[in-house]
């Protein structure tokens, strides 16, 4: 499998002591990976370091922003708190999802029929097409989360980075979501990295699990499994 | 319409129209980015610019304009340093601007008289040169808001996802702050330092409450801005009141009325929906034995039974 991103001996902290210490990680193209760990295990921080939003104290993060063919690598990111945006944000669902297409359009290109199709497909994929004309402030937490996911999908990203994307979703919606992500990674050779606490219910859809474990000297480091069975034990 | 025979009133209306286009749009973005105090802060900084201009015998409009831009850049730089406490840079720059203005005012004799025009706004304070500057700023702002509407929307929704979507967040945010400084500085002569933020905030606050989409919010904010400024200026001329205060009061009245009308409309829609549901339920239940539910029409049912 092609290598997409690598982290080597990464150390990072917000205050004086590092919260991530000696992190080593490799991510391949077309993988559906879950990042898990206790509360405060710096899972979101790990994603932000990987995406270049945060800079490490030391170590190396390699995540090329260009593809082999010279085009720009598209990254769809759904942060943890994104669904808790101002409930008065004056946008309809379809308007917000359409903003996912903006990076493709640039500043002045017109929004055409093909772009409306992208918006429609994205909304249908997450089961929010019926609510397309609703104001986003009127939606529930789980629905907002799905709209934000549709916005990321509308980008047609090569890499999808999701920070606790299933927060507020019911069991059936979560299963549908894992299936969608598995299909997205497997069929289109795209990479999906997802922070979640519910690895047990997502395990059958995942390629790999990255666990963050606490070290005795302080800070957290990655424990990467090569397959889900390494995390849960072999299937009976 | 007799007031339009006066050149200073024509200039005031032209200036008002220019501000009415750009200030409410700016307000929408500031409100949604939770930076609403920035307009207030920059108006205080531009007041220091006026005082500095008088002390150094420079054109106060130009010095206020430059100071507002410097203030905007400082806020943006400090905002990066105080990521967790976004209000801190605003407080720092606001107090610094006000302190500087007070000290500079005390250094200049005879400044206090002209100062009230800057504090509360004055119709006669709009000079032709200022009108030209306003036109230039309004033109720049309109082009900026049209060309950068997509990245601005992304930035307003979420900075991190905007950055990963290819938006140059730092550059866009800085240019937005500078534009805010420019608009605040040019709006100052007509509405005054103390109330310039009202012109930016109030139309946006109402538009966000009553509209369902981003484009509609911007259009409605501009319309409210126009109504507020034009009626405020007319009332100010008729009753000889300060234009800044009058415009702000008209806008406040519009906001309160708009919020009240929306509440009544919501209440009425809810009432109609409940009534329709209960009537449907009543008809359904009557077919199976005539059970009466709350909201149903008792008298009609009684007649039916009789």
Coordinates of C-alpha atoms in Angstrom, one line a residue:
Chain A
X1 CA 0.0 0.0 0.0
X2 CA 1.3 3.5 -0.9
X3 CA 2.4 5.6 2.0
X4 CA 0.4 8.7 2.6
X5 CA 1.7 10.2 5.8
X6 CA 4.4 9.5 8.4
X7 CA 5.1 10.8 11.9
X8 CA 8.5 10.1 13.4
X9 CA 9.3 10.7 17.1
X10 CA 6.9 13.5 17.3
X11 CA 6.8 15.4 20.6
X12 CA 4.2 18.0 21.3
X13 CA 2.5 19.8 24.3
X14 CA 0.4 22.8 24.9
X15 CA 2.1 23.7 28.2
X16 CA 5.5 22.8 29.6
X17 CA 5.0 19.0 29.6
X18 CA 4.4 17.1 26.4
X19 CA 1.1 15.5 25.8
X20 CA 2.4 13.4 22.9
X21 CA 5.8 12.0 23.3
X22 CA 7.7 9.9 20.7
X23 CA 4.8 9.3 18.4
X24 CA 5.6 7.1 15.5
X25 CA 2.9 6.5 12.9
X26 CA 2.4 5.5 9.3
X27 CA -0.7 5.9 7.2
X28 CA -1.3 4.4 3.8
X29 CA -3.5 5.4 1.0
X30 CA -7.0 3.7 0.9
X31 CA -7.0 2.9 4.6
X32 CA -9.9 3.3 6.9
X33 CA -8.2 4.0 10.3
X34 CA -9.6 4.6 13.7
X35 CA -7.7 6.6 16.4
X36 CA -8.8 5.8 19.9
X37 CA -7.8 6.3 23.5
X38 CA -9.1 7.6 26.8
X39 CA -10.4 11.1 27.2
X40 CA -7.5 13.6 27.2
X41 CA -5.3 11.1 25.3
X42 CA -4.5 13.9 22.7
X43 CA -6.4 12.2 19.9
X44 CA -7.5 15.5 18.4
X45 CA -4.1 16.9 18.9
X46 CA -2.6 14.0 16.9
X47 CA -4.9 14.8 14.0
X48 CA -4.1 18.5 14.1
X49 CA -0.3 17.6 14.1
X50 CA -0.9 15.3 11.2
X51 CA -2.8 18.0 9.3
X52 CA -0.2 20.7 10.0
X53 CA -2.6 22.8 12.1
X54 CA -0.2 22.4 15.0
X55 CA 3.6 22.3 14.8
X56 CA 5.5 19.6 16.8
X57 CA 8.2 20.6 19.3
X58 CA 10.4 18.0 17.8
X59 CA 10.2 15.1 15.4
X60 CA 9.0 14.9 11.9
X61 CA 5.6 15.0 10.3
X62 CA 5.5 14.1 6.6
X63 CA 2.2 14.7 4.9
X64 CA 2.6 15.8 1.3
X65 CA 0.0 18.2 0.0
X66 CA 0.5 17.3 -3.6
X67 CA -0.4 14.1 -5.4
X68 CA 1.9 12.1 -7.6
X69 CA 0.2 13.7 -10.7
X70 CA 1.1 17.2 -9.4
X71 CA -2.4 18.1 -8.4
X72 CA -3.3 19.3 -5.0
X73 CA -4.3 16.8 -2.4
X74 CA -7.8 17.5 -1.1
X75 CA -8.3 17.1 2.6
X76 CA -11.8 17.0 4.1
X77 CA -11.7 17.7 7.9
X78 CA -14.6 17.6 10.3
X79 CA -13.3 18.8 13.7
X80 CA -14.8 17.7 17.0
X81 CA -16.6 20.9 17.9
X82 CA -17.7 21.9 14.4
X83 CA -21.4 20.9 15.0
X84 CA -21.5 23.2 18.1
X85 CA -21.3 26.3 15.9
X86 CA -23.5 29.2 16.5
X87 CA -27.0 27.9 16.1
X88 CA -28.1 31.3 14.7
X89 CA -25.7 30.9 11.7
X90 CA -27.9 32.1 8.8
X91 CA -27.5 29.2 6.4
X92 CA -29.6 26.5 4.9
X93 CA -28.3 23.0 4.9
X94 CA -27.7 22.9 1.2
X95 CA -26.0 26.3 1.3
X96 CA -23.5 25.0 3.9
X97 CA -22.8 21.8 2.1
X98 CA -22.3 23.8 -1.1
X99 CA -19.5 25.6 0.6
X100 CA -17.6 22.2 0.5
X101 CA -17.4 22.7 -3.3
X102 CA -15.9 26.2 -3.1
X103 CA -12.2 25.0 -3.1
X104 CA -12.9 23.4 -6.5
X105 CA -14.6 26.5 -7.8
X106 CA -12.0 29.1 -6.7
X107 CA -13.1 32.7 -6.4
X108 CA -15.2 33.5 -9.4
X109 CA -16.3 30.3 -11.2
X110 CA -20.0 29.9 -11.3
X111 CA -21.9 27.2 -9.4
X112 CA -23.3 24.9 -12.1
X113 CA -25.5 21.9 -12.4
X114 CA -22.7 19.4 -11.8
X115 CA -21.9 21.1 -8.5
X116 CA -25.6 21.0 -7.4
X117 CA -25.4 17.2 -8.2
X118 CA -22.4 16.9 -5.9
X119 CA -24.3 18.7 -3.1
X120 CA -27.3 16.4 -3.7
X121 CA -25.2 13.2 -3.7
X122 CA -23.4 14.3 -0.5
X123 CA -26.6 15.0 1.3
X124 CA -28.2 11.8 0.1
X125 CA -25.1 9.8 1.3
X126 CA -25.5 11.0 4.8
X127 CA -29.4 10.9 4.7
X128 CA -30.0 14.6 5.0
X129 CA -31.4 15.4 1.5
X130 CA -34.9 15.7 2.9
X131 CA -33.8 18.5 5.3
X132 CA -31.8 20.4 2.7
X133 CA -33.9 23.6 3.0
X134 CA -33.8 23.7 6.8
X135 CA -31.9 26.3 8.6
X136 CA -28.9 24.6 10.2
X137 CA -29.7 26.1 13.6
X138 CA -32.9 24.1 13.6
X139 CA -31.1 20.8 13.4
X140 CA -30.2 18.4 16.2
X141 CA -26.6 17.8 17.2
X142 CA -26.5 14.5 15.2
X143 CA -28.1 16.1 12.2
X144 CA -25.6 19.0 12.3
X145 CA -22.8 16.5 12.5
X146 CA -24.1 14.7 9.4
X147 CA -24.4 18.0 7.5
X148 CA -20.8 18.8 8.3
X149 CA -19.8 15.4 7.1
X150 CA -21.8 16.0 3.8
X151 CA -19.9 19.3 3.5
X152 CA -16.6 17.4 3.8
X153 CA -17.8 14.8 1.3
X154 CA -18.8 17.5 -1.2
X155 CA -15.2 18.4 -1.4
X156 CA -14.5 15.0 -2.9
X157 CA -11.5 14.7 -0.6
X158 CA -8.5 12.3 -1.1
X159 CA -8.2 12.2 2.6
X160 CA -11.1 12.5 5.1
X161 CA -10.1 13.3 8.7
X162 CA -12.9 13.0 11.1
X163 CA -12.8 13.9 14.8
X164 CA -15.5 12.0 16.6
X165 CA -17.9 12.2 13.7
X166 CA -20.6 10.0 15.2
X167 CA -21.3 12.2 18.2
X168 CA -25.0 12.6 18.6
X169 CA -25.8 9.9 16.0
X170 CA -28.1 6.9 16.9
X171 CA -26.9 3.3 16.5
X172 CA -28.3 2.8 13.0
X173 CA -26.9 6.1 11.7
X174 CA -23.5 5.1 13.1
X175 CA -23.5 1.7 11.4
X176 CA -24.6 3.4 8.1
X177 CA -21.8 5.9 8.5
X178 CA -19.1 3.3 9.1
X179 CA -20.3 1.4 6.1
X180 CA -20.2 4.6 4.0
X181 CA -16.7 5.4 5.1
X182 CA -15.5 1.8 4.5
X183 CA -16.9 2.0 1.0
X184 CA -15.4 5.4 0.4
X185 CA -11.9 4.2 1.4
X186 CA -12.1 0.8 -0.3
X187 CA -13.8 1.7 -3.6
X188 CA -12.2 5.0 -4.3
X189 CA -8.7 4.3 -2.7
X190 CA -9.2 7.3 -0.4
X191 CA -8.0 7.5 3.1
X192 CA -10.3 7.9 6.1
X193 CA -8.9 8.7 9.5
X194 CA -11.4 8.8 12.3
X195 CA -11.2 9.6 16.0
X196 CA -13.7 7.5 17.9
X197 CA -14.4 5.9 21.3
X198 CA -16.6 3.2 19.7
X199 CA -14.0 1.1 18.0
X200 CA -15.8 -2.1 19.0
X201 CA -18.9 -1.3 17.0
X202 CA -16.8 0.1 14.0
X203 CA -14.2 -2.7 14.1
X204 CA -15.6 -4.8 11.2
X205 CA -15.4 -1.8 8.9
X206 CA -11.9 -0.7 9.9
X207 CA -8.6 -1.6 8.4
X208 CA -6.5 -0.5 11.4
X209 CA -6.7 1.0 14.8
X210 CA -4.3 3.4 16.4
X211 CA -4.5 3.5 20.2
X212 CA -3.0 6.2 22.3
X213 CA -1.6 4.8 25.5
X214 CA -0.2 6.6 28.5
X215 CA 3.5 6.2 29.2
X216 CA 5.1 6.0 32.6
X217 CA 7.3 9.0 32.0
X218 CA 4.3 11.1 31.0
X219 CA 2.7 11.9 27.7
X220 CA 0.9 9.6 25.3
X221 CA 2.3 7.5 22.5
X222 CA 0.8 5.5 19.7
X223 CA 0.2 1.8 19.7
X224 CA -0.6 0.8 16.2
X225 CA -2.3 -2.5 15.3
X226 CA -1.8 -4.0 11.9
X227 CA -5.3 -5.3 11.9
X228 CA -8.4 -5.0 14.0
X229 CA -7.9 -8.5 15.3
X230 CA -4.7 -7.4 16.9
X231 CA -6.7 -4.9 19.0
X232 CA -9.6 -7.1 19.9
X233 CA -8.0 -10.5 19.6
X234 CA -8.8 -13.0 16.8
X235 CA -12.4 -13.4 15.7
X236 CA -14.1 -16.5 17.1
Chain B
X1 CA -37.5 67.0 0.6
X2 CA -36.4 70.6 1.2
X3 CA -33.4 69.4 3.1
X4 CA -31.9 68.0 -0.1
X5 CA -31.5 71.5 -1.4
X6 CA -28.6 71.9 1.0
X7 CA -25.3 70.6 -0.3
X8 CA -24.3 69.4 3.2
X9 CA -27.4 67.3 3.4
X10 CA -26.8 65.9 -0.1
X11 CA -23.3 64.9 1.0
X12 CA -24.7 63.4 4.2
X13 CA -27.2 61.3 2.3
X14 CA -24.5 60.2 -0.2
X15 CA -22.2 59.3 2.7
X16 CA -25.0 57.5 4.5
X17 CA -25.8 55.5 1.3
X18 CA -22.2 54.4 0.9
X19 CA -22.0 53.4 4.6
X20 CA -25.4 51.6 4.4
X21 CA -24.0 49.3 1.7
X22 CA -20.8 48.2 3.4
X23 CA -21.3 48.6 7.2
X24 CA -24.1 46.0 7.6
X25 CA -22.3 43.4 5.4
X26 CA -19.2 43.9 7.6
X27 CA -21.5 43.5 10.6
X28 CA -22.8 40.1 9.4
X29 CA -19.2 38.7 9.2
X30 CA -18.1 40.4 12.5
X31 CA -21.2 39.0 14.3
X32 CA -20.7 35.5 13.1
X33 CA -17.0 35.5 13.8
X34 CA -17.7 36.8 17.3
X35 CA -15.6 39.9 16.8
X36 CA -18.4 42.4 17.2
X37 CA -16.4 44.5 19.7
X38 CA -13.7 45.0 17.1
X39 CA -15.8 47.8 15.4
X40 CA -16.1 49.6 18.8
X41 CA -12.4 49.2 19.5
X42 CA -11.3 50.5 16.2
X43 CA -13.6 53.5 16.5
X44 CA -11.8 54.3 19.8
X45 CA -8.5 53.9 18.1
X46 CA -9.5 56.2 15.2
X47 CA -10.5 58.8 17.9
X48 CA -6.9 58.7 19.0
X49 CA -6.0 59.2 15.4
X50 CA -8.2 62.3 15.2
X51 CA -6.5 63.7 18.3
X52 CA -3.1 62.8 17.0
X53 CA -3.9 64.6 13.7
X54 CA -4.9 67.7 15.5
X55 CA -1.8 67.7 17.7
X56 CA 0.5 67.1 14.8
X57 CA -1.4 69.5 12.6
X58 CA -2.3 66.8 10.1
X59 CA -5.6 66.1 8.4
X60 CA -7.6 64.4 11.3
X61 CA -9.5 62.2 8.8
X62 CA -6.4 60.8 7.3
X63 CA -4.7 60.3 10.7
X64 CA -7.8 58.6 12.0
X65 CA -7.9 56.3 9.0
X66 CA -4.3 55.3 9.4
X67 CA -4.6 54.8 13.1
X68 CA -7.7 52.5 12.6
X69 CA -5.7 50.4 10.1
X70 CA -2.8 50.2 12.5
X71 CA -5.2 49.2 15.3
X72 CA -6.8 46.5 13.1
X73 CA -3.3 45.0 12.3
X74 CA -2.4 45.1 16.0
X75 CA -5.7 43.3 17.0
X76 CA -5.1 40.6 14.4
X77 CA -1.5 40.0 15.6
X78 CA -2.6 39.9 19.2
X79 CA -5.5 37.6 18.4
X80 CA -2.9 35.1 17.2
X81 CA -1.0 35.4 20.5
X82 CA -4.2 35.1 22.7
X83 CA -5.9 32.2 20.9
X84 CA -7.8 31.0 23.9
X85 CA -8.9 34.4 25.1
X86 CA -10.0 36.2 21.9
X87 CA -11.5 39.2 23.7
X88 CA -8.1 40.1 25.4
X89 CA -6.6 41.9 22.3
X90 CA -9.8 43.8 21.8
X91 CA -9.8 45.0 25.4
X92 CA -6.1 45.9 25.2
X93 CA -6.4 47.9 22.0
X94 CA -9.7 49.6 23.1
X95 CA -8.2 50.9 26.4
X96 CA -4.9 51.9 24.7
X97 CA -6.8 53.8 22.0
X98 CA -9.0 55.6 24.5
X99 CA -6.1 56.4 26.8
X100 CA -4.1 57.8 23.9
X101 CA -7.1 59.9 22.7
X102 CA -7.6 61.4 26.2
X103 CA -3.9 62.2 26.7
X104 CA -3.6 63.7 23.2
X105 CA -6.8 65.7 23.7
X106 CA -5.4 67.3 26.9
X107 CA -2.3 68.3 24.9
X108 CA -4.3 70.3 22.4
X109 CA -6.1 73.4 23.4
X110 CA -9.4 74.1 21.6
X111 CA -9.7 70.5 20.4
X112 CA -12.6 69.7 22.7
X113 CA -15.1 71.7 20.6
X114 CA -14.5 69.9 17.4
X115 CA -14.3 66.6 19.2
X116 CA -18.0 66.3 19.9
X117 CA -18.6 66.2 16.2
X118 CA -16.4 63.1 16.0
X119 CA -17.9 61.6 19.2
X120 CA -21.5 61.9 18.3
X121 CA -21.4 62.5 14.5
X122 CA -22.5 65.6 12.6
X123 CA -24.3 66.1 9.3
X124 CA -22.2 69.1 8.5
X125 CA -19.0 67.2 9.3
X126 CA -19.0 65.4 6.0
X127 CA -16.6 67.3 3.8
X128 CA -16.3 66.7 0.0
X129 CA -12.8 65.2 0.5
X130 CA -14.2 62.8 3.1
X131 CA -17.0 61.8 0.7
X132 CA -14.4 60.9 -1.9
X133 CA -12.5 58.8 0.7
X134 CA -15.8 57.1 1.7
X135 CA -16.5 56.4 -2.0
X136 CA -13.1 54.8 -2.4
X137 CA -13.4 52.7 0.7
X138 CA -17.0 51.6 -0.2
X139 CA -15.8 50.6 -3.7
X140 CA -12.9 48.6 -2.3
X141 CA -15.2 47.0 0.3
X142 CA -17.8 46.0 -2.3
X143 CA -15.2 44.5 -4.6
X144 CA -13.7 42.7 -1.5
X145 CA -17.0 41.3 -0.4
X146 CA -18.0 40.1 -3.9
X147 CA -14.7 38.6 -4.9
X148 CA -13.9 37.0 -1.6
X149 CA -17.4 35.9 -0.6
X150 CA -16.6 32.2 -0.8
X151 CA -13.4 32.2 1.3
X152 CA -15.1 34.7 3.7
X153 CA -18.0 32.3 4.2
X154 CA -15.6 29.4 4.8
X155 CA -13.6 31.5 7.3
X156 CA -16.7 32.6 9.1
X157 CA -18.0 29.1 9.5
X158 CA -14.8 27.5 10.7
X159 CA -11.2 28.7 10.4
X160 CA -9.5 25.3 10.6
X161 CA -11.6 23.7 7.9
X162 CA -11.2 26.8 5.8
X163 CA -7.4 26.6 6.1
X164 CA -7.4 22.9 5.1
X165 CA -9.7 23.8 2.2
X166 CA -7.0 26.1 0.8
X167 CA -8.1 29.4 2.2
X168 CA -5.1 31.6 3.2
X169 CA -6.7 32.2 6.6
X170 CA -4.1 34.6 8.1
X171 CA -4.0 36.8 5.1
X172 CA -7.7 36.9 4.7
X173 CA -8.3 37.5 8.4
X174 CA -5.7 40.4 8.3
X175 CA -7.2 42.0 5.2
X176 CA -10.7 41.7 6.8
X177 CA -9.5 43.5 9.9
X178 CA -7.8 46.2 7.9
X179 CA -11.1 46.7 5.9
X180 CA -13.0 46.9 9.2
X181 CA -10.6 49.6 10.3
X182 CA -11.1 51.5 7.0
X183 CA -14.9 51.3 7.2
X184 CA -15.0 52.4 10.8
X185 CA -12.8 55.3 10.1
X186 CA -14.8 56.6 7.2
X187 CA -18.1 56.1 8.9
X188 CA -17.0 58.1 11.9
X189 CA -17.7 61.7 10.6
X190 CA -21.4 60.9 10.1
X191 CA -22.4 58.6 12.9
X192 CA -19.6 59.4 15.5
X193 CA -17.1 57.3 17.3
X194 CA -19.4 56.2 20.1
X195 CA -22.1 54.9 17.8
X196 CA -20.3 53.6 14.8
X197 CA -20.6 50.0 16.0
X198 CA -24.4 50.4 16.3
X199 CA -24.5 51.0 12.5
X200 CA -22.5 47.8 12.0
X201 CA -24.1 45.6 14.6
X202 CA -27.8 46.4 14.6
X203 CA -28.8 45.8 11.0
X204 CA -26.7 42.6 11.0
X205 CA -28.3 41.4 14.3
X206 CA -31.8 41.8 12.9
X207 CA -31.0 40.3 9.5
X208 CA -29.5 37.2 11.1
X209 CA -32.6 36.7 13.2
X210 CA -35.1 37.0 10.5
X211 CA -33.5 35.4 7.5
X212 CA -32.8 31.7 6.7
X213 CA -29.8 32.0 4.3
X214 CA -26.5 33.7 4.2
X215 CA -27.2 35.7 1.0
X216 CA -30.6 36.8 2.3
X217 CA -29.0 37.9 5.6
X218 CA -26.6 40.2 3.7
X219 CA -29.3 41.6 1.5
X220 CA -31.7 42.3 4.4
X221 CA -28.9 43.8 6.5
X222 CA -28.2 46.3 3.7
X223 CA -31.9 47.2 3.3
X224 CA -32.2 47.7 7.1
X225 CA -29.0 49.8 7.1
X226 CA -30.5 52.0 4.3
X227 CA -33.8 52.5 6.1
X228 CA -32.1 53.2 9.4
X229 CA -29.6 55.7 8.0
X230 CA -32.0 57.6 5.7
X231 CA -34.8 57.9 8.3
X232 CA -32.2 58.7 11.0
X233 CA -30.7 61.5 8.9
X234 CA -34.1 62.9 8.0
X235 CA -35.2 62.9 11.6
X236 CA -31.9 64.4 12.7
X237 CA -32.4 67.3 10.3
X238 CA -36.0 67.8 11.2
X239 CA -35.5 67.7 15.0
X240 CA -32.0 69.1 15.1
X241 CA -30.7 66.0 16.9
X242 CA -27.2 64.4 16.6
X243 CA -27.3 62.1 13.5
X244 CA -25.3 59.3 15.2
X245 CA -27.7 58.9 18.1
X246 CA -30.8 59.3 15.9
X247 CA -29.7 56.7 13.4
X248 CA -28.7 54.3 16.2
X249 CA -32.2 54.8 17.9
X250 CA -34.0 54.2 14.6
X251 CA -32.0 51.0 14.0
X252 CA -32.7 49.9 17.6
X253 CA -36.4 50.5 17.0
X254 CA -36.2 48.4 13.8
X255 CA -34.4 45.6 15.7
X256 CA -37.0 45.5 18.5
X257 CA -39.9 45.7 16.0
X258 CA -38.3 43.0 13.9
X259 CA -37.7 40.7 16.8
X260 CA -41.3 41.3 18.1
X261 CA -42.8 40.6 14.7
X262 CA -40.8 37.4 14.3
X263 CA -42.0 36.3 17.8
X264 CA -45.6 37.0 17.0
X265 CA -45.2 35.3 13.6
X266 CA -43.7 32.2 15.3
X267 CA -46.4 32.2 17.9
X268 CA -49.1 32.5 15.3
X269 CA -47.7 29.7 13.1
X270 CA -47.4 27.4 16.1
X271 CA -51.0 28.3 17.2
X272 CA -52.3 27.6 13.6
X273 CA -50.4 24.3 13.5
X274 CA -51.7 23.2 16.9
X275 CA -55.2 24.1 15.9
X276 CA -55.1 22.3 12.6
X277 CA -53.7 19.2 14.4
X278 CA -56.3 19.2 17.1
X279 CA -59.1 19.7 14.5
X280 CA -57.8 16.8 12.5
X281 CA -57.7 14.7 15.7
X282 CA -61.2 15.8 16.6
X283 CA -62.7 14.7 13.3
X284 CA -60.9 11.4 13.5
X285 CA -61.9 10.7 17.1
X286 CA -65.6 11.7 16.4
X287 CA -66.0 9.0 13.9
X288 CA -65.1 6.5 16.6
X289 CA -67.2 7.7 19.5
X290 CA -66.9 11.5 19.8
X291 CA -64.0 11.9 22.3
X292 CA -63.3 15.6 22.8
X293 CA -59.6 16.7 22.9
X294 CA -58.2 20.0 24.0
X295 CA -58.4 22.6 21.3
X296 CA -61.5 21.1 19.7
X297 CA -64.7 23.1 19.2
X298 CA -67.0 22.0 22.1
X299 CA -70.1 23.9 20.9
X300 CA -70.1 22.2 17.5
X301 CA -69.7 18.8 19.1
X302 CA -72.5 19.4 21.5
X303 CA -74.8 20.5 18.6
X304 CA -73.9 17.3 16.8
X305 CA -74.8 15.2 19.8
X306 CA -78.1 16.9 20.2

